[in-house]
Coordinates of C-alpha atoms and ligand atoms in Angstrom, one line a residue:
M1 CA 65.3 7.9 97.0
T2 CA 67.9 5.2 96.2
L3 CA 68.4 3.0 99.3
V4 CA 71.5 1.0 100.0
T5 CA 72.1 -1.8 102.3
A6 CA 74.0 -1.0 105.5
I7 CA 76.3 -4.1 105.3
P8 CA 79.3 -3.3 103.2
D9 CA 79.8 -5.4 100.0
H10 CA 82.9 -7.1 101.4
L11 CA 81.0 -8.4 104.4
Q12 CA 78.0 -9.6 102.5
V13 CA 77.5 -13.4 102.4
E14 CA 74.6 -15.6 101.5
R15 CA 72.1 -15.3 104.2
I16 CA 71.2 -18.4 106.2
I17 CA 69.1 -16.1 108.4
P18 CA 66.6 -14.0 106.5
A19 CA 66.5 -10.2 107.1
S20 CA 63.3 -8.8 108.6
T21 CA 63.1 -5.9 106.1
P22 CA 59.5 -5.7 104.9
A23 CA 58.9 -6.2 101.2
N24 CA 59.2 -3.0 99.1
Y25 CA 60.2 -1.1 102.2
E26 CA 60.7 2.6 102.1
P27 CA 61.7 4.1 105.6
P28 CA 59.8 7.2 106.5
F29 CA 63.0 9.3 107.0
P30 CA 66.6 8.8 106.0
A31 CA 69.4 7.3 108.1
Y32 CA 73.0 6.5 107.5
S33 CA 75.8 4.1 108.6
A34 CA 79.5 4.7 109.0
Q35 CA 81.7 3.1 106.3
F36 CA 85.1 1.7 107.1
A37 CA 87.7 0.7 104.5
K38 CA 88.0 -2.9 103.5
D39 CA 91.4 -3.3 105.3
V40 CA 89.8 -2.2 108.7
S41 CA 89.0 -5.6 110.1
S42 CA 88.4 -4.8 113.8
L43 CA 88.2 -1.8 116.1
V44 CA 88.6 -1.0 119.7
M45 CA 86.4 0.9 122.0
A46 CA 87.8 1.5 125.5
V47 CA 86.0 3.0 128.5
I48 CA 88.6 4.1 131.0
G49 CA 86.9 5.3 134.2
A50 CA 87.7 6.9 137.5
Q51 CA 85.2 6.6 140.3
F52 CA 84.9 9.1 143.2
P53 CA 82.5 9.2 146.2
G54 CA 81.0 12.4 144.8
K55 CA 82.1 15.3 142.7
T56 CA 84.9 17.0 144.7
G57 CA 87.3 18.4 142.2
K58 CA 89.8 15.6 142.9
E59 CA 88.8 14.1 139.5
E60 CA 91.0 16.6 137.8
A61 CA 94.2 14.7 138.6
A62 CA 92.6 11.4 137.3
I63 CA 91.7 13.0 134.1
S64 CA 95.2 14.5 133.7
K65 CA 96.7 11.1 134.4
V66 CA 94.6 9.3 131.8
N67 CA 95.1 12.1 129.3
S68 CA 98.9 11.9 129.7
F69 CA 98.7 8.4 128.2
L70 CA 96.0 9.1 125.6
T71 CA 98.0 12.0 124.2
F72 CA 101.3 10.0 124.2
S73 CA 102.7 10.4 120.7
G74 CA 105.7 8.1 120.6
E75 CA 109.1 8.9 119.1
A76 CA 109.5 11.6 116.5
G77 CA 108.7 10.2 113.1
E78 CA 106.8 7.3 114.6
E79 CA 103.2 6.8 113.8
A80 CA 100.9 8.3 116.5
L81 CA 100.0 5.7 119.1
G82 CA 97.1 7.3 121.0
P83 CA 93.5 6.7 120.1
A84 CA 92.1 7.8 116.7
F85 CA 89.4 9.5 118.7
S86 CA 88.6 10.1 122.4
E87 CA 86.3 12.2 124.5
W88 CA 85.2 12.4 128.2
A89 CA 81.8 11.7 129.7
A90 CA 80.5 11.5 133.2
V91 CA 77.6 10.1 135.3
T92 CA 76.7 10.1 139.0
D93 CA 75.5 6.6 139.8
P94 CA 72.7 5.7 142.3
K95 CA 75.2 5.2 145.1
G96 CA 76.2 8.8 144.6
Y97 CA 79.6 8.1 143.1
Y98 CA 80.8 10.3 140.4
N99 CA 82.2 8.3 137.4
I100 CA 84.3 10.1 134.9
T101 CA 85.4 8.2 131.8
A102 CA 87.4 8.5 128.7
L103 CA 85.8 6.9 125.7
A104 CA 88.6 6.0 123.3
Y105 CA 88.7 4.3 119.9
W106 CA 91.5 2.7 117.9
K107 CA 91.4 1.3 114.4
S108 CA 92.8 -2.1 115.4
E109 CA 93.6 -4.3 118.4
E110 CA 97.3 -4.1 117.4
A111 CA 97.2 -0.3 117.6
Y112 CA 95.6 -0.4 121.0
Q113 CA 98.0 -3.0 122.3
R114 CA 101.0 -1.0 121.0
W115 CA 99.6 2.1 122.8
T116 CA 99.0 0.3 126.1
T117 CA 102.6 -0.9 126.1
K118 CA 104.5 2.1 124.6
S119 CA 102.6 4.9 126.4
G120 CA 103.2 3.2 129.8
F121 CA 99.4 2.8 130.3
S122 CA 99.7 -0.9 130.8
S123 CA 102.4 -0.8 133.5
W124 CA 100.6 2.1 135.3
W125 CA 97.4 0.2 135.3
E126 CA 99.0 -3.0 136.6
S127 CA 100.7 -1.1 139.3
L128 CA 97.6 0.6 140.7
D129 CA 97.4 -0.2 144.4
T130 CA 94.0 0.1 146.0
Q131 CA 95.6 1.0 149.3
E132 CA 97.3 4.0 147.8
Q133 CA 94.5 5.2 145.4
E134 CA 92.0 7.8 146.5
N135 CA 89.5 6.7 143.9
G136 CA 88.4 3.6 142.1
W137 CA 89.4 2.8 138.5
F138 CA 87.7 0.7 135.8
L139 CA 88.6 -0.5 132.4
E140 CA 86.0 -1.9 130.0
V141 CA 87.4 -2.6 126.5
F142 CA 85.7 -4.2 123.5
F143 CA 87.5 -5.6 120.4
P144 CA 84.8 -6.3 117.8
T145 CA 85.6 -7.5 114.4
M146 CA 83.8 -5.4 111.8
D147 CA 81.1 -8.0 111.2
R148 CA 80.2 -7.6 114.9
F149 CA 79.7 -3.9 114.7
E150 CA 77.0 -1.6 113.3
T151 CA 76.0 2.0 113.4
V152 CA 73.0 4.1 112.6
F153 CA 72.9 7.9 112.3
S154 CA 70.1 10.4 111.7
S155 CA 72.7 12.7 110.1
G156 CA 75.2 11.6 107.4
E157 CA 77.4 14.6 108.2
I158 CA 78.4 14.6 111.8
P159 CA 80.2 11.5 113.1
E160 CA 80.2 10.2 116.7
G161 CA 82.0 7.4 118.5
A162 CA 83.8 4.9 116.3
A163 CA 82.5 6.7 113.3
E164 CA 85.0 9.5 114.0
M165 CA 87.4 7.0 112.4
R166 CA 85.1 6.3 109.4
D167 CA 86.3 6.4 105.8
G168 CA 82.9 7.4 104.4
V169 CA 79.1 7.2 104.9
V170 CA 76.7 4.7 103.6
G171 CA 73.1 5.8 103.0
P172 CA 70.4 6.5 102.9
I173 CA 70.2 2.9 104.2
K174 CA 67.3 0.5 103.9
E175 CA 67.6 -1.2 107.3
H176 CA 66.1 1.2 109.8
V177 CA 62.9 2.2 111.6
Y178 CA 61.4 -1.4 111.6
W179 CA 62.0 -3.7 114.5
G180 CA 64.8 -6.0 113.7
S181 CA 66.7 -3.5 111.6
M182 CA 69.6 -3.3 114.1
R183 CA 70.2 -7.1 113.6
D184 CA 69.8 -6.7 109.8
R185 CA 72.7 -4.1 109.8
L186 CA 75.1 -6.6 111.6
A187 CA 77.0 -8.6 109.0
I188 CA 77.5 -11.5 111.5
A189 CA 73.8 -11.9 111.9
Q190 CA 73.5 -13.0 108.2
T191 CA 74.7 -16.4 109.5
D192 CA 74.7 -16.4 113.3
T193 CA 71.7 -16.0 115.7
L194 CA 74.1 -14.4 118.3
K195 CA 72.7 -16.3 121.2
G196 CA 74.1 -15.1 124.5
E197 CA 74.7 -16.8 127.8
E198 CA 72.1 -17.1 130.5
F199 CA 71.7 -13.8 132.4
L200 CA 73.4 -14.4 135.8
K201 CA 73.5 -11.6 138.3
A202 CA 76.0 -12.1 141.2
P203 CA 74.2 -12.8 144.5
A204 CA 74.3 -9.7 146.7
E205 CA 76.7 -11.3 149.2
Q206 CA 79.2 -12.1 146.4
A207 CA 78.9 -8.5 145.1
Q208 CA 79.5 -7.3 148.7
N209 CA 82.8 -9.2 148.8
G210 CA 83.9 -7.1 145.8
N211 CA 84.6 -4.3 148.2
L212 CA 86.4 -1.1 147.6
S213 CA 89.9 -2.5 148.2
R214 CA 90.0 -5.1 145.4
R215 CA 91.1 -5.5 141.8
I216 CA 88.6 -7.7 140.0
R217 CA 88.6 -9.0 136.5
V218 CA 85.2 -10.1 135.2
P219 CA 85.3 -12.7 132.4
G220 CA 83.7 -12.0 129.1
K221 CA 80.4 -13.5 128.1
Q222 CA 79.4 -15.1 124.8
N223 CA 77.7 -12.5 122.5
L224 CA 77.4 -9.8 125.0
A225 CA 75.6 -6.9 123.3
I226 CA 76.9 -3.3 123.9
I227 CA 74.9 -0.3 122.8
R228 CA 76.1 3.3 122.9
S229 CA 73.0 5.4 121.9
G230 CA 73.6 9.1 121.7
Q231 CA 71.6 12.3 121.5
D232 CA 73.0 15.7 120.4
W233 CA 70.7 18.7 120.6
A234 CA 73.5 21.4 120.5
D235 CA 72.4 22.8 117.2
T236 CA 68.7 23.0 117.9
A237 CA 66.8 26.3 117.6
P238 CA 65.1 27.5 120.8
E239 CA 61.7 26.0 119.9
E240 CA 63.1 22.5 119.2
R241 CA 65.5 22.7 122.2
K242 CA 62.6 23.6 124.5
L243 CA 60.5 20.7 123.2
Y244 CA 63.5 18.3 123.5
I245 CA 64.2 19.2 127.1
K246 CA 60.5 19.1 128.0
T247 CA 59.3 16.0 126.2
M248 CA 62.2 13.8 125.1
H249 CA 64.8 14.2 127.8
P250 CA 62.6 13.1 130.7
V251 CA 61.3 9.9 129.0
L252 CA 64.9 9.0 127.9
E253 CA 66.1 9.5 131.4
A254 CA 63.3 7.3 132.7
G255 CA 64.2 4.6 130.2
M256 CA 67.9 4.7 131.2
N257 CA 67.0 4.7 134.9
F258 CA 64.9 1.6 134.4
L259 CA 67.7 -0.2 132.7
R260 CA 70.1 0.9 135.4
D261 CA 67.9 0.0 138.4
H262 CA 65.8 -2.9 137.0
G263 CA 68.0 -4.1 134.1
D264 CA 67.9 -7.7 135.5
E265 CA 64.3 -7.9 134.4
V266 CA 65.3 -7.5 130.8
G267 CA 68.8 -9.0 130.6
C268 CA 70.7 -5.7 131.1
Y269 CA 73.8 -5.9 133.3
S270 CA 74.8 -2.2 133.3
C271 CA 73.4 1.0 132.0
R272 CA 75.0 4.5 132.3
F273 CA 73.2 7.6 131.0
M274 CA 76.2 9.8 130.5
D275 CA 76.8 13.5 129.8
I276 CA 79.6 14.4 127.4
V277 CA 81.9 16.8 129.4
D278 CA 83.7 19.8 128.0
P279 CA 87.4 19.0 127.8
I280 CA 88.4 22.4 129.1
T281 CA 85.7 23.4 131.6
R282 CA 84.8 19.8 132.7
N283 CA 81.2 20.9 132.7
A284 CA 78.4 18.7 131.3
D285 CA 77.2 21.5 129.1
K286 CA 77.7 20.1 125.7
D287 CA 74.0 19.2 125.1
R288 CA 75.1 15.7 124.2
T289 CA 74.2 12.6 126.2
F290 CA 74.4 8.9 125.5
G291 CA 73.2 5.7 127.1
L292 CA 75.9 3.0 127.4
A293 CA 74.4 -0.4 128.2
Y294 CA 75.6 -4.0 128.3
F295 CA 73.0 -6.7 127.6
D296 CA 73.3 -10.5 127.9
E297 CA 72.4 -10.9 124.2
L298 CA 71.2 -8.9 121.3
A299 CA 67.7 -10.5 121.6
S300 CA 67.3 -8.9 125.1
L301 CA 68.2 -5.5 123.7
E302 CA 65.8 -5.9 120.9
K303 CA 63.0 -7.1 123.2
W304 CA 63.5 -4.1 125.5
S305 CA 63.4 -1.6 122.7
R306 CA 60.4 -3.3 120.9
E307 CA 58.2 -4.1 123.9
H308 CA 59.2 -2.3 127.1
P309 CA 57.0 0.7 128.0
T310 CA 60.1 2.8 128.7
H311 CA 61.6 2.5 125.1
L312 CA 58.1 2.6 123.6
A313 CA 57.6 6.0 125.5
I314 CA 60.9 7.2 123.9
F315 CA 59.9 5.9 120.5
G316 CA 56.4 7.2 120.7
G317 CA 57.6 10.5 122.2
F318 CA 59.9 10.9 119.2
L319 CA 57.1 10.4 116.7
K320 CA 55.1 13.1 118.4
Y321 CA 58.2 15.4 118.6
A322 CA 58.8 15.0 114.9
A323 CA 55.2 15.7 114.0
Q324 CA 55.2 18.8 116.2
L325 CA 58.2 20.1 114.3
N326 CA 56.7 19.1 110.9
N327 CA 59.5 16.6 110.6
V328 CA 62.1 19.3 110.4
I329 CA 64.5 18.1 113.1
T330 CA 67.9 19.3 114.1
L331 CA 68.3 16.9 117.0
R332 CA 70.9 14.3 116.0
L333 CA 70.6 10.7 117.1
F334 CA 73.1 7.8 116.6
H335 CA 73.9 4.5 118.0
E336 CA 76.7 2.0 117.7
V337 CA 76.1 -1.7 118.6
L338 CA 78.8 -4.3 119.2
V339 CA 78.1 -8.0 119.8
V340 CA 81.3 -9.5 121.2
K341 CA 82.8 -12.9 121.9
P342 CA 84.2 -13.5 125.4
E343 CA 87.8 -13.0 124.2
Q344 CA 86.7 -9.6 122.6
Q345 CA 86.0 -8.1 126.1
L346 CA 88.1 -6.9 129.0
F347 CA 86.5 -5.8 132.3
E348 CA 88.7 -4.8 135.2
Y349 CA 87.8 -2.9 138.3
V350 CA 90.2 -1.6 140.9
G351 CA 88.7 -0.3 144.1
C352 CA 85.3 0.3 142.7
H353 CA 82.0 -0.2 144.5
P354 CA 80.2 -3.5 143.9
E355 CA 77.5 -2.1 141.6
T356 CA 80.0 -0.8 139.0
G357 CA 79.6 -2.0 135.4
M358 CA 79.9 -5.8 135.0
L359 CA 80.9 -6.3 138.7
V360 CA 77.2 -7.2 139.1
A361 CA 77.5 -10.2 136.7
K362 CA 78.2 -13.6 138.0
Ligands
HEM1 C1 65.4 1.8 117.7 C2 64.1 6.3 118.9 C3 67.2 6.1 122.6 C4 67.7 1.4 121.9 C5 64.8 3.1 117.7 C6 64.0 3.6 116.6 C7 63.6 4.9 117.0 C8 64.2 5.1 118.3 C9 62.8 5.9 116.2 C10 63.7 2.9 115.3 C11 64.8 3.6 114.5 C12 65.5 3.0 113.4 O1 65.8 1.8 113.4 O2 65.9 3.8 112.6 C13 64.9 6.7 120.0 C14 65.1 8.0 120.5 C15 66.0 8.0 121.5 C16 66.3 6.6 121.7 C17 64.4 9.2 119.9 C18 66.5 9.1 122.3 C19 66.1 10.4 122.3 C20 67.6 4.8 122.8 C21 68.5 4.3 123.8 C22 68.6 3.0 123.6 C23 67.8 2.6 122.4 C24 69.2 5.2 124.8 C25 69.4 2.0 124.4 C26 70.3 2.3 125.3 C27 67.2 1.1 120.7 C28 67.4 -0.1 119.9 C29 66.7 0.0 118.7 C30 66.1 1.4 118.7 C31 68.2 -1.3 120.4 C32 66.7 -0.9 117.5 C33 65.6 -1.9 117.5 C34 65.7 -2.8 116.3 O3 66.2 -2.4 115.3 O4 65.3 -4.0 116.5 N1 64.9 4.0 118.7 N2 65.7 5.8 120.7 N3 67.2 3.8 122.0 N4 66.4 2.0 119.9 FE1 65.9 3.8 120.4

């Protein structure tokens, strides 16, 4: 098998920081990265969320509202302005709130900014009045340059997330299945240790002040690490599906619950274990989930994945799962990781409860 490196040629520089790839390394199974054209210098991932005190059916109006902006196409003959890709996902949080979010991706910050202005999203967002809104709203947007973004896919065929905008596929890649491979796929980590800021959780009383009637912007943090790690078992045959639901799903859920409820022990500010929802029925029946987590720095995310019993249970469970299926696996896994500068982050919460997303950060 000819292996290629995940970092595209045009982003390769002389390494100051050595990679951790073991000598003569051959990963035990193939993996792929998304490839973007040279002229794609940054991308945008936006999480546009609506928060309700339970699932009541009222979320339909919120979805329609956001969709009216996302599908905005501009004047005839004008280039389409909406996201290059978007989908909906949902999670009920520990306070019992139902959070439904659009995940939307653009190929550049300029394209995103043009959309926010021309579609009317920006003026609608600015005009949201917590006294008038029946639900909370949140906006979490990331603007990584391509050297601060990496992906890994178990399948080279089916894209997810930002890779829906890909120009091609790189692989099979060399940098995977050993600890440290995520960092080795990030171009910026050739020369930058990506140190973050000290993990600071807001004291409870401060968080309590962020009550349901406020609009709060949370400042960005140096080298915040974002992971969206997805699972798709839609195409599995009955035997594999049963095994996934029985053995993998529970350990994954336990890992995500740990990050959500005790993330402060490992540098994780926020973790949502989300179901992709069907755009028509609004049901979470797509057999696709993902964990979306925000860590104070890449090293904390690495440490949790390498050392914490919850990810080790996921990792170990997967090796057993693969063995039981004689390594013939239809389950698809992917992740995308962004390590962003403060000015490459935007967090705003309007009328959300104080444990929402980065509201917990000081
Ligand atoms: C790495 C399994 C979910 C975080 C890995 C690796 C495996 C694995 C086999 C090494 C793979 C490689 O580099 O190719 C799984 C399975 C999952 C799952 C089977 C779900 C069914 C998650 C989730 C997160 C996560 C939800 C975080 C939200 C990580 C990180 C690494 C990793 C950060 C990279 C570590 C490094 O390269 O240093 N996982 N994982 N995983 N996983 Fe998971």
